[in-house]
């Protein structure tokens, strides 16, 4: 069984993908080709943002956003302690200080209580200037932006939405990647909308920021390619990847998002009495980058994973280690609470296979196997 079945997806849309790739290769328009512009227009329209600027990957997207805001030494950037490394890495890379914040125990997204406490502590200490909240749409569910926005306004902070896992999610009909002052996503192959390599995008409604981002993603470009007016980076989405993403976006909108939500609902129905199943807030919609459950405390996770592997069921642990325990941050980070939710969830989380092409029988098989190991006394 595949954890995320990209082969089946390819079988479904193979002709369109091949045709798109052939056109790019025939035209030899590999960098900044027409397909990139078309894709940017379609992505902006889908998300409901004024501008979409594609780039080389989701990590660069976050870095470019911080560069556009001139975040650097002396600045505090608030990041959930439970996320992929990139969300915090980009802060240190910019020369600023990441302040790791605990997560909500139900949604696994940034805790607004822990966030406000951390902001107040930074202000009281007086060494750093609070600048940005990086809110992550973990596992496909948007962070609690209505509450985060109130805090951002109260303390005059920018919101950077890390929607690498959140593309396709919604709050009350508003799409993920439209909640930040700047929002970003990743097209890493296994993401809700993935390409066939690395890719990323940035979304904003701000015209000046858009122009600035378009410049710094291509070596600080000015009036033409050989006029460089600022230091930037080389971070473009390949035309081939744009051609691959165009039919993929169509399938994503047309049926994939609905199908993956059906698979998630089926899992929850079968597993709800055995493990803590994902909690989606009222009015929120997930794009299910992952379907992650919390195992009971007494379960040996590695042994369970080995057992499931013998049943041909791949599982993953996203994430085994809190950000503040990552050696790379050395002592250049701050925390102001126990981060107890993060620590507990790192111990108990397990992600199951999920994708839009999973048959009902496959979901049932995974769920029943999991039940078999968690409740060995029950006959299934
Ligand atoms: C939450 C989060 N942020 C950022 C990234 C970085 O994206 P990329 O791998 O495209 O650089 C990822 C992807 O793995 C992610 O899951």
Coordinates of C-alpha atoms and ligand atoms in Angstrom, one line a residue:
X1 CA 0.0 0.0 0.0
X2 CA 1.2 3.5 -0.8
X3 CA 1.2 6.2 1.9
X4 CA 0.2 8.8 -0.7
X5 CA -0.5 7.2 -4.1
X6 CA 1.0 9.4 -6.7
X7 CA 1.1 6.6 -9.3
X8 CA -2.7 6.2 -9.3
X9 CA -3.1 10.0 -9.7
X10 CA -0.7 9.9 -12.6
X11 CA -2.7 7.1 -14.3
X12 CA -5.8 9.3 -14.1
X13 CA -4.3 12.4 -15.7
X14 CA -1.4 11.0 -17.6
X15 CA -2.5 12.3 -21.0
X16 CA -2.8 15.9 -19.9
X17 CA 0.5 15.8 -18.0
X18 CA 2.3 14.3 -20.9
X19 CA 0.8 16.9 -23.3
X20 CA 1.7 19.8 -21.0
X21 CA 5.3 18.6 -20.6
X22 CA 5.7 17.9 -24.3
X23 CA 4.7 21.5 -25.1
X24 CA 7.2 23.0 -22.7
X25 CA 10.0 20.8 -24.1
X26 CA 9.0 21.5 -27.7
X27 CA 9.0 25.3 -27.0
X28 CA 12.3 25.1 -25.0
X29 CA 10.8 27.6 -22.6
X30 CA 12.1 26.0 -19.4
X31 CA 12.4 29.1 -17.2
X32 CA 9.6 31.6 -16.6
X33 CA 7.5 30.2 -19.5
X34 CA 3.9 31.1 -20.3
X35 CA 2.6 28.1 -18.1
X36 CA 4.1 29.8 -15.0
X37 CA 2.0 32.9 -15.6
X38 CA -1.1 30.9 -16.3
X39 CA -0.6 28.8 -13.2
X40 CA -0.1 31.9 -11.0
X41 CA -3.3 33.4 -12.3
X42 CA -5.3 30.2 -11.6
X43 CA -3.8 29.7 -8.1
X44 CA -4.5 33.3 -7.1
X45 CA -8.1 32.9 -8.3
X46 CA -8.5 29.6 -6.5
X47 CA -7.2 30.9 -3.2
X48 CA -8.9 34.3 -3.5
X49 CA -5.7 36.3 -3.2
X50 CA -4.8 39.3 -5.4
X51 CA -1.4 38.0 -6.3
X52 CA 0.4 34.7 -6.6
X53 CA 4.2 34.6 -7.0
X54 CA 5.6 31.1 -7.6
X55 CA 9.0 30.1 -6.4
X56 CA 11.4 27.1 -6.1
X57 CA 10.0 25.5 -2.9
X58 CA 7.9 26.2 0.2
X59 CA 11.0 27.0 2.3
X60 CA 12.1 29.7 -0.1
X61 CA 8.5 31.0 -0.1
X62 CA 8.8 31.6 3.7
X63 CA 12.3 33.1 3.4
X64 CA 11.2 35.5 0.6
X65 CA 8.3 36.7 2.7
X66 CA 10.6 37.4 5.7
X67 CA 13.0 39.2 3.3
X68 CA 10.2 41.3 2.0
X69 CA 9.4 42.4 5.5
X70 CA 13.2 43.0 6.2
X71 CA 13.1 40.7 9.2
X72 CA 16.5 40.2 10.8
X73 CA 18.6 40.5 13.9
X74 CA 16.8 41.8 16.9
X75 CA 13.4 40.6 15.7
X76 CA 11.2 38.0 17.4
X77 CA 9.2 35.6 15.2
X78 CA 6.6 33.4 16.8
X79 CA 6.5 29.8 15.5
X80 CA 4.6 26.7 16.7
X81 CA 6.8 24.2 18.4
X82 CA 5.1 21.4 16.5
X83 CA 5.7 21.7 12.7
X84 CA 8.2 20.8 10.0
X85 CA 11.6 22.2 10.5
X86 CA 11.4 24.8 7.7
X87 CA 8.8 26.9 9.6
X88 CA 11.5 27.8 12.2
X89 CA 14.6 27.4 10.1
X90 CA 13.7 30.4 7.9
X91 CA 13.6 32.6 11.0
X92 CA 17.1 31.7 12.1
X93 CA 18.3 32.0 8.4
X94 CA 17.0 35.5 8.4
X95 CA 19.0 36.3 11.5
X96 CA 16.0 36.8 13.7
X97 CA 15.1 34.8 16.8
X98 CA 12.4 32.1 16.7
X99 CA 10.1 32.0 19.8
X100 CA 8.6 28.6 20.0
X101 CA 4.9 28.5 21.1
X102 CA 2.9 25.5 22.2
X103 CA 0.0 24.1 20.2
X104 CA -3.7 23.5 20.8
X105 CA -4.1 19.9 22.0
X106 CA -7.1 19.2 19.7
X107 CA -6.2 20.8 16.4
X108 CA -2.3 20.6 16.8
X109 CA -2.2 24.2 15.4
X110 CA -0.6 27.1 17.3
X111 CA -2.2 27.8 20.7
X112 CA -3.5 31.4 20.8
X113 CA -3.1 31.4 24.6
X114 CA 0.5 30.3 24.4
X115 CA 1.1 32.8 21.6
X116 CA -0.2 35.8 23.5
X117 CA 1.8 34.8 26.6
X118 CA 5.0 34.5 24.5
X119 CA 4.4 37.9 22.9
X120 CA 3.9 39.5 26.3
X121 CA 7.0 37.8 27.7
X122 CA 9.2 39.1 24.8
X123 CA 7.8 42.6 25.3
X124 CA 8.5 42.5 29.1
X125 CA 12.1 41.2 28.5
X126 CA 12.7 44.1 26.1
X127 CA 15.6 42.6 24.2
X128 CA 13.7 41.7 21.0
X129 CA 11.0 43.4 18.9
X130 CA 8.0 41.1 18.2
X131 CA 7.4 41.3 14.4
X132 CA 5.8 38.2 12.8
X133 CA 3.5 35.3 13.7
X134 CA 4.2 32.2 11.5
X135 CA 1.0 30.3 11.7
X136 CA 1.1 26.8 10.2
X137 CA -1.9 25.0 8.7
X138 CA -0.8 21.7 10.1
X139 CA -2.0 18.4 8.4
X140 CA -4.4 20.5 6.2
X141 CA -6.5 22.3 8.7
X142 CA -6.1 26.1 8.7
X143 CA -4.8 27.6 12.0
X144 CA -7.3 29.6 14.0
X145 CA -6.9 32.9 12.0
X146 CA -9.9 34.7 13.4
X147 CA -8.2 34.6 16.9
X148 CA -4.7 35.0 15.6
X149 CA -5.7 38.1 13.7
X150 CA -7.0 39.7 16.9
X151 CA -3.7 39.1 18.6
X152 CA -1.8 40.3 15.6
X153 CA -3.8 43.6 15.5
X154 CA -3.4 44.1 19.3
X155 CA 0.4 43.8 19.2
X156 CA 0.9 45.2 15.7
X157 CA 2.4 42.0 14.2
X158 CA 2.4 40.6 10.7
X159 CA 0.9 37.1 10.0
X160 CA 2.8 34.8 7.8
X161 CA 0.6 31.8 6.9
X162 CA 2.7 28.7 6.3
X163 CA 0.1 26.9 4.1
X164 CA 2.6 24.3 2.9
X165 CA 0.2 21.6 4.2
X166 CA -2.9 23.7 4.1
X167 CA -3.6 24.3 0.4
X168 CA -7.3 23.6 -0.2
X169 CA -8.4 24.1 3.4
X170 CA -11.0 26.6 4.4
X171 CA -12.5 28.6 7.2
X172 CA -16.2 29.5 6.6
X173 CA -15.7 29.3 2.8
X174 CA -12.5 31.4 2.8
X175 CA -9.6 29.4 1.3
X176 CA -6.3 28.7 3.0
X177 CA -3.3 30.7 1.7
X178 CA -5.4 33.8 1.9
X179 CA -5.3 34.4 5.7
X180 CA -1.8 35.9 6.1
X181 CA -0.5 39.3 5.3
X182 CA 1.6 37.0 3.2
X183 CA 0.8 33.3 2.8
X184 CA 2.9 30.6 1.3
X185 CA 2.6 27.0 0.1
X186 CA 4.7 24.1 -1.0
X187 CA 4.3 21.9 -4.1
X188 CA 6.5 19.1 -2.7
X189 CA 5.2 15.9 -4.4
X190 CA 3.4 14.6 -1.3
X191 CA 1.6 17.8 -0.4
X192 CA -2.2 18.3 -1.0
X193 CA -1.2 19.9 -4.4
X194 CA 2.2 18.6 -5.4
X195 CA 4.4 18.8 -8.5
X196 CA 7.1 16.3 -9.7
X197 CA 9.9 17.9 -7.8
X198 CA 10.3 21.0 -5.7
X199 CA 8.0 24.0 -6.0
X200 CA 6.3 26.7 -4.0
X201 CA 4.2 29.8 -4.1
X202 CA 3.5 33.0 -2.2
X203 CA 0.2 34.9 -2.0
X204 CA -0.5 38.5 -1.1
X205 CA -3.0 41.2 -1.7
X206 CA -0.3 43.9 -1.3
X207 CA 0.8 45.4 -4.7
X208 CA 4.2 46.7 -3.3
X209 CA 5.0 43.4 -1.6
X210 CA 4.2 41.6 -4.9
X211 CA 6.6 43.7 -6.9
X212 CA 9.3 43.3 -4.3
X213 CA 8.8 39.5 -4.2
X214 CA 9.0 39.3 -8.0
X215 CA 12.3 41.2 -7.9
X216 CA 14.0 39.2 -5.0
X217 CA 13.0 35.8 -6.4
X218 CA 15.2 36.6 -9.4
X219 CA 18.4 38.0 -8.0
X220 CA 16.9 41.4 -7.0
X221 CA 15.9 42.1 -10.6
X222 CA 15.3 45.7 -11.6
X223 CA 14.1 47.0 -15.0
X224 CA 15.6 43.9 -16.8
X225 CA 17.5 40.7 -16.2
X226 CA 20.9 42.4 -16.0
X227 CA 19.8 45.3 -13.8
X228 CA 20.1 44.1 -10.2
X229 CA 18.9 46.7 -7.7
X230 CA 18.9 44.6 -4.5
X231 CA 20.3 41.3 -3.2
X232 CA 17.8 38.5 -3.8
X233 CA 17.9 34.8 -4.6
X234 CA 17.4 32.4 -7.5
X235 CA 14.0 30.9 -6.6
X236 CA 11.8 30.3 -9.6
X237 CA 9.3 27.5 -10.4
X238 CA 10.3 25.6 -13.5
X239 CA 8.0 25.8 -16.4
X240 CA 7.8 22.0 -16.5
X241 CA 6.5 22.0 -13.0
X242 CA 3.9 24.6 -13.8
X243 CA 2.8 22.5 -16.8
X244 CA 2.4 19.5 -14.4
X245 CA 0.6 21.5 -11.8
X246 CA -2.1 22.8 -14.2
X247 CA -3.9 19.5 -14.7
X248 CA -3.2 18.6 -11.1
X249 CA -5.0 21.7 -9.9
X250 CA -7.9 20.8 -12.1
X251 CA -8.2 17.3 -10.6
X252 CA -7.6 18.8 -7.1
X253 CA -10.6 21.1 -7.5
X254 CA -12.8 18.8 -9.4
X255 CA -12.7 15.6 -7.2
X256 CA -9.5 15.0 -5.2
X257 CA -10.4 17.3 -2.3
X258 CA -13.8 15.8 -1.9
X259 CA -12.5 12.2 -2.2
X260 CA -9.8 12.7 0.4
X261 CA -12.4 14.2 2.8
X262 CA -14.5 11.1 2.3
X263 CA -11.6 8.9 3.2
X264 CA -10.9 10.9 6.3
X265 CA -14.6 10.7 7.4
X266 CA -14.5 7.0 6.9
X267 CA -11.4 6.6 9.1
X268 CA -12.9 8.7 11.8
X269 CA -16.1 6.7 11.8
X270 CA -14.2 3.4 12.3
X271 CA -11.5 4.7 14.7
X272 CA -13.3 7.2 16.9
X273 CA -13.6 4.9 19.9
X274 CA -10.1 3.5 19.7
X275 CA -7.8 6.5 19.2
X276 CA -8.1 10.2 19.3
X277 CA -9.1 11.0 15.8
X278 CA -8.4 14.4 14.1
X279 CA -10.5 17.3 15.4
X280 CA -11.7 19.7 12.8
X281 CA -13.1 22.9 14.2
X282 CA -16.7 24.0 13.4
X283 CA -16.7 26.0 10.1
X284 CA -13.2 24.7 9.2
X285 CA -12.4 22.4 6.3
X286 CA -9.2 20.3 6.0
X287 CA -7.3 19.3 2.8
X288 CA -5.8 16.3 4.7
X289 CA -2.1 16.7 4.1
X290 CA -2.0 14.0 6.8
X291 CA -4.6 11.9 8.7
X292 CA -2.9 11.8 12.1
X293 CA -4.3 10.1 15.2
X294 CA -3.2 10.1 18.8
X295 CA -2.4 6.7 20.2
X296 CA -3.3 5.7 23.7
X297 CA -0.4 6.4 26.2
X298 CA 0.4 2.8 26.8
X299 CA 1.0 1.9 23.2
X300 CA 4.6 1.1 21.9
X301 CA 4.4 3.2 18.7
X302 CA 7.4 1.7 17.0
X303 CA 6.2 -1.9 17.6
X304 CA 2.8 -0.9 16.3
X305 CA 4.4 0.6 13.2
X306 CA 6.4 -2.7 12.6
X307 CA 3.2 -4.7 13.0
X308 CA 1.3 -2.5 10.5
X309 CA 4.3 -2.7 8.1
X310 CA 4.0 -6.5 8.1
X311 CA 0.4 -6.0 7.0
X312 CA 1.7 -3.8 4.1
X313 CA 0.5 -0.6 5.8
X314 CA 3.0 2.3 5.8
X315 CA 2.8 4.8 8.6
X316 CA 4.7 8.0 9.5
X317 CA 5.5 10.0 12.7
X318 CA 5.0 13.7 12.0
X319 CA 6.8 14.9 14.1
X320 CA 8.8 12.9 16.7
X321 CA 10.7 16.0 18.1
X322 CA 9.6 19.5 19.2
X323 CA 11.3 22.3 17.3
X324 CA 13.0 23.6 20.5
X325 CA 14.7 20.3 20.8
X326 CA 16.3 20.5 17.3
X327 CA 20.0 20.8 17.7
X328 CA 20.3 23.2 14.8
X329 CA 18.7 26.0 16.8
X330 CA 21.5 25.8 19.4
X331 CA 20.7 28.4 22.0
X332 CA 19.3 30.9 19.5
X333 CA 15.6 30.5 20.3
X334 CA 13.2 31.4 23.1
X335 CA 10.4 29.5 24.8
X336 CA 8.2 30.8 27.6
X337 CA 6.1 27.8 28.7
X338 CA 6.3 24.1 29.3
X339 CA 5.2 23.2 25.7
X340 CA 3.5 20.3 27.3
X341 CA 1.0 19.7 24.5
X342 CA 3.7 19.6 21.9
X343 CA 5.8 17.1 24.0
X344 CA 2.8 14.8 24.5
X345 CA 1.7 14.9 20.9
X346 CA 5.2 14.1 19.7
X347 CA 5.1 11.0 21.8
X348 CA 1.6 9.8 20.7
X349 CA 1.1 10.9 17.1
X350 CA 0.8 8.5 14.2
X351 CA -0.1 9.4 10.6
X352 CA -1.9 6.8 8.5
X353 CA -2.0 6.4 4.7
X354 CA -4.4 8.8 3.1
X355 CA -5.0 10.1 -0.5
X356 CA -7.8 10.8 -2.9
X357 CA -7.4 7.5 -4.7
X358 CA -7.8 5.3 -1.6
X359 CA -10.6 2.9 -2.0
X360 CA -13.2 2.4 0.8
X361 CA -11.9 -1.2 1.3
X362 CA -8.3 0.2 1.8
X363 CA -9.4 2.6 4.5
X364 CA -11.3 -0.1 6.2
X365 CA -8.4 -2.5 6.0
X366 CA -6.0 0.1 7.6
X367 CA -8.5 1.0 10.3
X368 CA -9.3 -2.6 11.2
X369 CA -5.7 -3.6 11.3
X370 CA -5.0 -0.7 13.7
X371 CA -7.9 -1.7 15.8
X372 CA -6.6 -5.3 15.9
X373 CA -3.3 -4.2 17.5
X374 CA -4.8 -1.6 19.8
X375 CA -7.6 -3.9 21.1
X376 CA -6.2 -7.4 20.8
X377 CA -9.0 -8.9 23.0
X378 CA -11.7 -7.8 20.6
X379 CA -12.6 -9.9 17.7
X380 CA -12.9 -8.1 14.4
Ligands
LIG1 C1 4.7 23.1 7.4 C2 5.7 23.2 6.3 N1 6.4 24.3 6.1 C3 7.3 24.4 5.1 C4 7.6 23.3 4.3 C5 8.7 23.5 3.3 O1 8.3 23.2 2.0 P1 9.4 22.7 0.9 O2 9.7 21.3 1.2 O3 8.7 22.8 -0.4 O4 10.6 23.6 1.0 C6 6.9 22.1 4.5 C7 7.2 21.0 3.6 O5 7.7 20.0 3.8 C8 6.0 22.0 5.6 O6 5.4 20.9 5.8

